[in-house]
CSV table of C-alpha atoms and ligand atoms in Angstrom, one decimal:
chain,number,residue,atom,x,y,z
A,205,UNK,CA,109.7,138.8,-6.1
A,206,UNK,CA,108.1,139.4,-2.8
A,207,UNK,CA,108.5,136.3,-0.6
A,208,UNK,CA,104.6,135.4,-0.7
A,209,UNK,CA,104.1,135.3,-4.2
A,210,UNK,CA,107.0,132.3,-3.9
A,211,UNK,CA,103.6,130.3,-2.4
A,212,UNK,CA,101.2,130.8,-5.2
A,213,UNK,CA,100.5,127.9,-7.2
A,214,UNK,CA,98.2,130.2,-10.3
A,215,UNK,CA,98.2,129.3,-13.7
A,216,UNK,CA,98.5,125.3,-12.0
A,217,UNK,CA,97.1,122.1,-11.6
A,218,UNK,CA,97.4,120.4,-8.9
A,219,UNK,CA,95.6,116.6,-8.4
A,220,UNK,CA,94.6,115.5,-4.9
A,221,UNK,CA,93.9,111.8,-4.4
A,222,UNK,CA,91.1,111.1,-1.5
A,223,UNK,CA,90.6,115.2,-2.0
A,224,UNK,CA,86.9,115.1,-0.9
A,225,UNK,CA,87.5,114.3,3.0
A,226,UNK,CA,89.5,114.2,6.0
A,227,UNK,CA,92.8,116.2,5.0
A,228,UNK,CA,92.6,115.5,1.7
A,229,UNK,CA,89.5,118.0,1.4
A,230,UNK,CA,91.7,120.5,3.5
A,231,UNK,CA,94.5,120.4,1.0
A,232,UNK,CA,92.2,120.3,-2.1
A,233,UNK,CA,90.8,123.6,-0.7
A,234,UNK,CA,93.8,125.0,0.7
A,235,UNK,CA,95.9,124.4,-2.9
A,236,UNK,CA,92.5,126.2,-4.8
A,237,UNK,CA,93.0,129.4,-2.3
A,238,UNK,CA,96.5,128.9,-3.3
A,239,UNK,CA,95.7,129.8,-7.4
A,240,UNK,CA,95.9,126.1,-8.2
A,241,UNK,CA,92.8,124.6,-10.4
A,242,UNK,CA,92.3,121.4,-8.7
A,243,UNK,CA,90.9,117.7,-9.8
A,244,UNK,CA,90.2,115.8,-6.6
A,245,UNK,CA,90.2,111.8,-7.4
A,246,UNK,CA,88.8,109.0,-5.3
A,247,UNK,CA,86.7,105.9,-5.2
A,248,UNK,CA,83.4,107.7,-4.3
A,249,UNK,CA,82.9,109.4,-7.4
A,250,UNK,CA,80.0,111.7,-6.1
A,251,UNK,CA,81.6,112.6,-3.1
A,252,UNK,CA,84.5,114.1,-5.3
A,253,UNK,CA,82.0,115.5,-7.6
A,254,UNK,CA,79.9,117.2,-5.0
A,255,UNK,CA,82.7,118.9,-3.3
A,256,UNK,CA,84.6,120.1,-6.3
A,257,UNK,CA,81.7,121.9,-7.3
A,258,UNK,CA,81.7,123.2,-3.8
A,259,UNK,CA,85.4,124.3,-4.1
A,260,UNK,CA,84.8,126.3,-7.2
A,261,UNK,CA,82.1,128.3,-6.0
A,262,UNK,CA,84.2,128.8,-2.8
A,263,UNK,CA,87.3,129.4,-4.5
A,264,UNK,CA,86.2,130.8,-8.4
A,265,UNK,CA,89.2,127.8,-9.3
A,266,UNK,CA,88.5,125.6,-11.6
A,267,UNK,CA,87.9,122.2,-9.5
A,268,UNK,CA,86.4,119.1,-11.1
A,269,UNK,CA,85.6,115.7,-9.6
A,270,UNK,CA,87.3,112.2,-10.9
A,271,UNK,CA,86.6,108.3,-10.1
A,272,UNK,CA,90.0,107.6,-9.4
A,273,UNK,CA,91.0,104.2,-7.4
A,274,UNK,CA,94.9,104.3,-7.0
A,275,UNK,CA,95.4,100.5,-6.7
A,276,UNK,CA,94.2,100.4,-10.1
A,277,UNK,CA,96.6,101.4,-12.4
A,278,UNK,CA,94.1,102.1,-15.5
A,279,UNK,CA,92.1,104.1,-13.2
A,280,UNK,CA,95.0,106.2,-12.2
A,281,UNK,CA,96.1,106.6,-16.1
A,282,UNK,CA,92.5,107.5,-16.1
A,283,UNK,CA,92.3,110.5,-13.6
A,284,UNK,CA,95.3,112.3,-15.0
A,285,UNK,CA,94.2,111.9,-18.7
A,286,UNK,CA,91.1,113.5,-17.2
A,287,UNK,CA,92.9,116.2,-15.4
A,288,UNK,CA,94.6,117.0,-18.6
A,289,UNK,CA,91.2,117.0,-20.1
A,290,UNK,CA,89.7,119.3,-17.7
A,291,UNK,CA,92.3,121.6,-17.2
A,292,UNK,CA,94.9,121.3,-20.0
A,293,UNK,CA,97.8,120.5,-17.4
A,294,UNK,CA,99.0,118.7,-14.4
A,295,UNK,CA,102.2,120.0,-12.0
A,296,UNK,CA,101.3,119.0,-9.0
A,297,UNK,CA,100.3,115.8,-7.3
A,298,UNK,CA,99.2,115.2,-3.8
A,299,UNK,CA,99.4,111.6,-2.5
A,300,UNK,CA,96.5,111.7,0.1
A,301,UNK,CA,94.5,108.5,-0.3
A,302,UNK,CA,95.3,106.1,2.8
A,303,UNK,CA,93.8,103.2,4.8
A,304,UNK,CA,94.4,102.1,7.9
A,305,UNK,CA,92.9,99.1,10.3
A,306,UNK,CA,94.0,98.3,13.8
A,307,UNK,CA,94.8,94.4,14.8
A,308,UNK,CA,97.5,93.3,16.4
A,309,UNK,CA,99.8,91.8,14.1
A,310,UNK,CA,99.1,88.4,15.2
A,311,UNK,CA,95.5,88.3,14.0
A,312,UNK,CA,96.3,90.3,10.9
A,313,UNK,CA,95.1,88.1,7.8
A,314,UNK,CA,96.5,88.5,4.9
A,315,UNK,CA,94.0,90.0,2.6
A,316,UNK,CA,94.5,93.0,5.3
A,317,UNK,CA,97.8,93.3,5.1
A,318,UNK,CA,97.7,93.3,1.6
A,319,UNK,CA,95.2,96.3,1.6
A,320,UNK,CA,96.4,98.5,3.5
A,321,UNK,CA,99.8,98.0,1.2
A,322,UNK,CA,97.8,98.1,-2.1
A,323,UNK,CA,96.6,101.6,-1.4
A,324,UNK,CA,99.4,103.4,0.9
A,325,UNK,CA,102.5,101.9,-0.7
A,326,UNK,CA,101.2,100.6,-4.2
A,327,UNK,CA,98.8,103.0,-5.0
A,328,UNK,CA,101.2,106.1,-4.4
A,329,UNK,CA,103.9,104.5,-6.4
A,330,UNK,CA,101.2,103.8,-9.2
A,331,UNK,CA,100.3,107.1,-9.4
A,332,UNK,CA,103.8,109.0,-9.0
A,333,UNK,CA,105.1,106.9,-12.1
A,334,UNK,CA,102.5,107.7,-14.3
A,335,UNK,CA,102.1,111.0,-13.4
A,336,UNK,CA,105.7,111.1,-13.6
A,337,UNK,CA,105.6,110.2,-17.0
A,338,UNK,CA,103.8,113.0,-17.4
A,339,UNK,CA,105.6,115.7,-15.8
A,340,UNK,CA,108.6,114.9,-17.0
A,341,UNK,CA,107.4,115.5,-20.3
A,342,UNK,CA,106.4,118.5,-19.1
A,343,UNK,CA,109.2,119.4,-18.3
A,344,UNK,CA,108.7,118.8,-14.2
A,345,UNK,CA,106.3,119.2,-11.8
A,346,UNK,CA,105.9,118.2,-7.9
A,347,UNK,CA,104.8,115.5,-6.1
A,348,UNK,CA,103.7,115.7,-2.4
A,349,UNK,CA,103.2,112.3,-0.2
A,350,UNK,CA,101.6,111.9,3.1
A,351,UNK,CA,103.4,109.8,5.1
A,352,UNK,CA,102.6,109.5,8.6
A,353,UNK,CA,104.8,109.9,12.1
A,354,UNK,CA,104.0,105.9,11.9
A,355,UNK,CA,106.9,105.9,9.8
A,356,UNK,CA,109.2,106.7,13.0
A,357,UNK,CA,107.1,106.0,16.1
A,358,UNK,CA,105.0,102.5,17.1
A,359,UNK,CA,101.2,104.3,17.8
A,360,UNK,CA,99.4,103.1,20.7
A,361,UNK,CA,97.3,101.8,22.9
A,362,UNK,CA,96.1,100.6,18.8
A,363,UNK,CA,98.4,97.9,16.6
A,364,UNK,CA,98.5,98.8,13.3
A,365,UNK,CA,101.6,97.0,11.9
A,366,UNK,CA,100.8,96.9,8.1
A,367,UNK,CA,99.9,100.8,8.4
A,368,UNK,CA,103.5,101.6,10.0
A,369,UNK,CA,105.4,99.7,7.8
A,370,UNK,CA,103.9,101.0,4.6
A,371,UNK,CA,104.4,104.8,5.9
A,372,UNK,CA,108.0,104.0,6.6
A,373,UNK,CA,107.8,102.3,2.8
A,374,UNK,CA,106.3,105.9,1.7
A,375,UNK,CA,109.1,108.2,3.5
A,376,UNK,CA,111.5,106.3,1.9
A,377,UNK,CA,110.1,105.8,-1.4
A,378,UNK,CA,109.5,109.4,-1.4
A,379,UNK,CA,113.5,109.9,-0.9
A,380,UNK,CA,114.3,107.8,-3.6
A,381,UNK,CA,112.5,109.2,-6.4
A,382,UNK,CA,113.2,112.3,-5.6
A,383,UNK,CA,116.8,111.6,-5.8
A,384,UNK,CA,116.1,109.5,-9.6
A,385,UNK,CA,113.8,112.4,-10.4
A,386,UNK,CA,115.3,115.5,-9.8
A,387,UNK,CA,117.5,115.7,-13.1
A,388,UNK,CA,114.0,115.4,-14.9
A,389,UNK,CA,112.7,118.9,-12.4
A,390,UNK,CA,110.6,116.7,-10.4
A,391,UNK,CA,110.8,117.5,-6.9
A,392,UNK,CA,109.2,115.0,-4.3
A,393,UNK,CA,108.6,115.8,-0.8
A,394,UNK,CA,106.5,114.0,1.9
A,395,UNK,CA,104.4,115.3,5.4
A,396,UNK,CA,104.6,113.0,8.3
A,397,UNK,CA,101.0,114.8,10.1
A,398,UNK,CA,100.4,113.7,13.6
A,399,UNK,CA,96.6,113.2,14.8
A,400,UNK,CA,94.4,114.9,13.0
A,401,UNK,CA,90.8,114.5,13.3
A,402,UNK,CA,89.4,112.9,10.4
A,403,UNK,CA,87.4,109.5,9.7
A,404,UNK,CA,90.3,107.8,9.6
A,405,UNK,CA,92.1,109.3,13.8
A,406,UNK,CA,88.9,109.2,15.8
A,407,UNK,CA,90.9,111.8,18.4
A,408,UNK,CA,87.8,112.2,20.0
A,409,UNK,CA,87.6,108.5,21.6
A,410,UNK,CA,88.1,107.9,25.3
A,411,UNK,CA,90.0,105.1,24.4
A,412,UNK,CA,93.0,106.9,22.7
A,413,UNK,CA,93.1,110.2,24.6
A,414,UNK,CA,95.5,109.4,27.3
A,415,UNK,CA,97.9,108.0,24.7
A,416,UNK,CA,97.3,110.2,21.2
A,417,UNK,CA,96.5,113.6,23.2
A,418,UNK,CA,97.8,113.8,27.0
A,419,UNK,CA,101.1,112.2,25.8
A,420,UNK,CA,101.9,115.0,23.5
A,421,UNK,CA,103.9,118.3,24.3
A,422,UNK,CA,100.7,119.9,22.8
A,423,UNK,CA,98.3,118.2,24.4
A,424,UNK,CA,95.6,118.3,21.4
A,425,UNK,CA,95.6,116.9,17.7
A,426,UNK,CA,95.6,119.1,15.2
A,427,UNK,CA,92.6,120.0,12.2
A,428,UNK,CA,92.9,119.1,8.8
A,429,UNK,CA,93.5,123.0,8.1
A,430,UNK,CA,96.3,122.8,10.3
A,431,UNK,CA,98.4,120.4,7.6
A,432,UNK,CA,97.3,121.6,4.9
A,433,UNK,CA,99.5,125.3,4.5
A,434,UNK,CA,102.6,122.5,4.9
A,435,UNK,CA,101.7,120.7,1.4
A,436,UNK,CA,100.8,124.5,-0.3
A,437,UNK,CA,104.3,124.9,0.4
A,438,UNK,CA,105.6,122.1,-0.7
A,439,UNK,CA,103.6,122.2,-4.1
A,440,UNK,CA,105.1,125.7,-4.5
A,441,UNK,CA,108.4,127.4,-5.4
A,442,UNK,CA,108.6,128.6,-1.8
A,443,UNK,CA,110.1,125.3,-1.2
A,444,UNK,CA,112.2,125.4,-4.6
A,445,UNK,CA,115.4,124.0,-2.9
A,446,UNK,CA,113.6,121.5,-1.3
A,447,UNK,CA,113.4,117.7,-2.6
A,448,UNK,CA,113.6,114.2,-0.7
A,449,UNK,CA,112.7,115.6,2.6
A,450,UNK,CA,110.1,114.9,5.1
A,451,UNK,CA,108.4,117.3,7.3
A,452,UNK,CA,106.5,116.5,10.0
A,453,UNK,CA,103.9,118.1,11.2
A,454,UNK,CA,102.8,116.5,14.8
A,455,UNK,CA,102.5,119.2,17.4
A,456,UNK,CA,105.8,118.0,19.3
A,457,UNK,CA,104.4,114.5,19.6
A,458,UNK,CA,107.9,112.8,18.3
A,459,UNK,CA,109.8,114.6,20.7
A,460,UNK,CA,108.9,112.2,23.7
B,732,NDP,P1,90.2,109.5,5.5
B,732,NDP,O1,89.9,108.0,5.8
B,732,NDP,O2,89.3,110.5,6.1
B,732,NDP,O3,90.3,109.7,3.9
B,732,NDP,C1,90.9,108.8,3.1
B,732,NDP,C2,90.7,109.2,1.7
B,732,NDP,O4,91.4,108.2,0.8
B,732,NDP,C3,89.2,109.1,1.3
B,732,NDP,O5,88.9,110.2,0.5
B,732,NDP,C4,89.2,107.8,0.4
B,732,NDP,O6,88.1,107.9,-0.6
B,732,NDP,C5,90.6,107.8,-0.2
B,732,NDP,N1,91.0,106.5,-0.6
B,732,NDP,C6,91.1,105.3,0.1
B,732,NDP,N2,91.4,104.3,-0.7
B,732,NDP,C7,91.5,104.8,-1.9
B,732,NDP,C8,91.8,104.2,-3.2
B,732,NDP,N3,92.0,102.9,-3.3
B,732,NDP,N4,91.8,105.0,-4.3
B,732,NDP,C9,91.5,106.3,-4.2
B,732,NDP,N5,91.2,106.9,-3.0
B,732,NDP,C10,91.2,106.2,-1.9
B,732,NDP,O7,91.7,109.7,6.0
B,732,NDP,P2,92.5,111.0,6.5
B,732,NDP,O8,92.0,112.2,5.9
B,732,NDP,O9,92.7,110.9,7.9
B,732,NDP,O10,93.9,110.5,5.8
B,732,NDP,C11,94.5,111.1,4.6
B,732,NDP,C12,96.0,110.7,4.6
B,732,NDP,O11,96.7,111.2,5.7
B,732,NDP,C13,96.2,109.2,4.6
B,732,NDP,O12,97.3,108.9,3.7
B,732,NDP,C14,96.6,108.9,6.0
B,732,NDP,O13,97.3,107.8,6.2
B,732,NDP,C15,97.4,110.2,6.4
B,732,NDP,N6,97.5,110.5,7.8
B,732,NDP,C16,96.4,110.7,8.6
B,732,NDP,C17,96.5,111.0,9.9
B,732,NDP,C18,95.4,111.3,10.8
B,732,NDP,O14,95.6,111.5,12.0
B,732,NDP,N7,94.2,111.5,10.3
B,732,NDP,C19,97.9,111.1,10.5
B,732,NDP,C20,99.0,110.9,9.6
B,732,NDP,C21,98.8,110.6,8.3
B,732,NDP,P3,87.4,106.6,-1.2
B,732,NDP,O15,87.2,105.6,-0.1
B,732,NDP,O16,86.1,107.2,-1.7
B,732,NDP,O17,88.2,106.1,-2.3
């Protein structure tokens, strides 16, 4: 088999949560170029319905929009009985959906804390088991997180405490199922991006340049279509071997 073939994902589905925006649009679009049909779920219903229809004109893929809210476990039994619906099969699953808010930790309220938790730690755990349920019925499948290089580094000039600690809880989540999971052919991986210029990194701010962009061997952040080959690869059998691991993706900026 040549070696690029090893990167197609045709003939699967892959589900992308928060697919409509930011870099979850980039990898909903980059896995559709990729052969996948793709069923991007989120809160904003329209938002995913208006841009799978995009996708599929774009890619010729089957792409269809879900209302999918990850801290809701009904919802997320929802989206994947309706990616089964749509396309007859799920085998890949992209945890994108995120939140973050910066406070310092000492004015944090609760309710906060607990939401940023809810969707980055609880939300991808809620979704990995029950899709997991699923592909191991299947007979496998793959499961791709987004962690964050807030796993490993403290951002700044910005607190964001409860956003740190729950990537740190998704890199090593992500290393434990994939070691319970493997036997059943599930492989899980995770990305730890760097800035990228979404809603969510506002690169672009004065305020954060000297720290998020001077600082960095690089010297820039990087695009949503920058991150988004890394999870093709991941969803693929180019990365067959590959299970547990973490890649990150940050233009150097861990190095310093
Ligand atoms: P955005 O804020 O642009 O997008 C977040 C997406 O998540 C939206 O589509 C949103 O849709 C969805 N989402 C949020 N809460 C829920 C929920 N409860 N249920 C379902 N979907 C939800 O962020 P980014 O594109 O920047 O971030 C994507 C991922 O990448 C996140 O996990 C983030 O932590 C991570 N990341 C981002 C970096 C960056 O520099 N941008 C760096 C490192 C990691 P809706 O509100 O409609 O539900």
């Amino acid at each position: 088999m040549n070696v690029l073939d090893t990167f197609s994902l045709a003939g699967r589905t892959a589900l992308v949560t928060g697919g409509y925006r930011g870099l979850g649009l980039a990898f909903s679009r980059g896995l559709a170029q990729a052969g996948a049909d793709v069923v991007i779920g989120a809160r904003d219903v329209d938002a995913c319905t208006e841009v799978a229809a995009q996708l599929a004109a774009e890619t010729g893929r089957t792409v269809v929009g879900t209302a999918l809210d990850v801290t809701d476990r009904g919802s997320v039994q929802a989206a994947v009985d309706a990616a089964l619906a749509a396309t007859g099969r799920l085998d890949v699953v992209v945890n994108n959906a995120g939140a973050c808010i910066h406070r310092p930790a000492l004015e944090v309220p609760d309710e906060e804390w607990r939401a940023v938790f809810d969707t980055n730690v609880d939300g991808l755990w809620k979704v990995s088991q029950v899709a997991a349920r699923h592909l191991a019925d299947a007979g496998g499948g793959v499961i791709v997180n987004i962690g964050s290089i807030s796993a490993e580094i403290v951002n700044r000039p910005q607190w964001q405490p409860a956003y740190n600690a729950s990537k740190a809880a998704v890199h090593q989540l992500t290393r434990s199922l994939a070691a319970e999971w493997a036997p059943l052919g599930i492989r899980v991986n995770a990305i730890a991006p760097g800035y990228v210029r979404t809603e969510m990194a506002p690169v672009d701010d004065p305020a954060f340049k000297p720290r998020w962009i001077d600082d960095a061997p690089m010297q820039r952040y990087a695009l949503p279509e920058e991150i988004a080959p890394t999870v093709v690869f991941l969803a693929s059998d180019a990365s067959s071997f590959m299970t547990g691991s973490v890649v990150t993706v940050d233009g150097g900026y861990t190095l310093f």
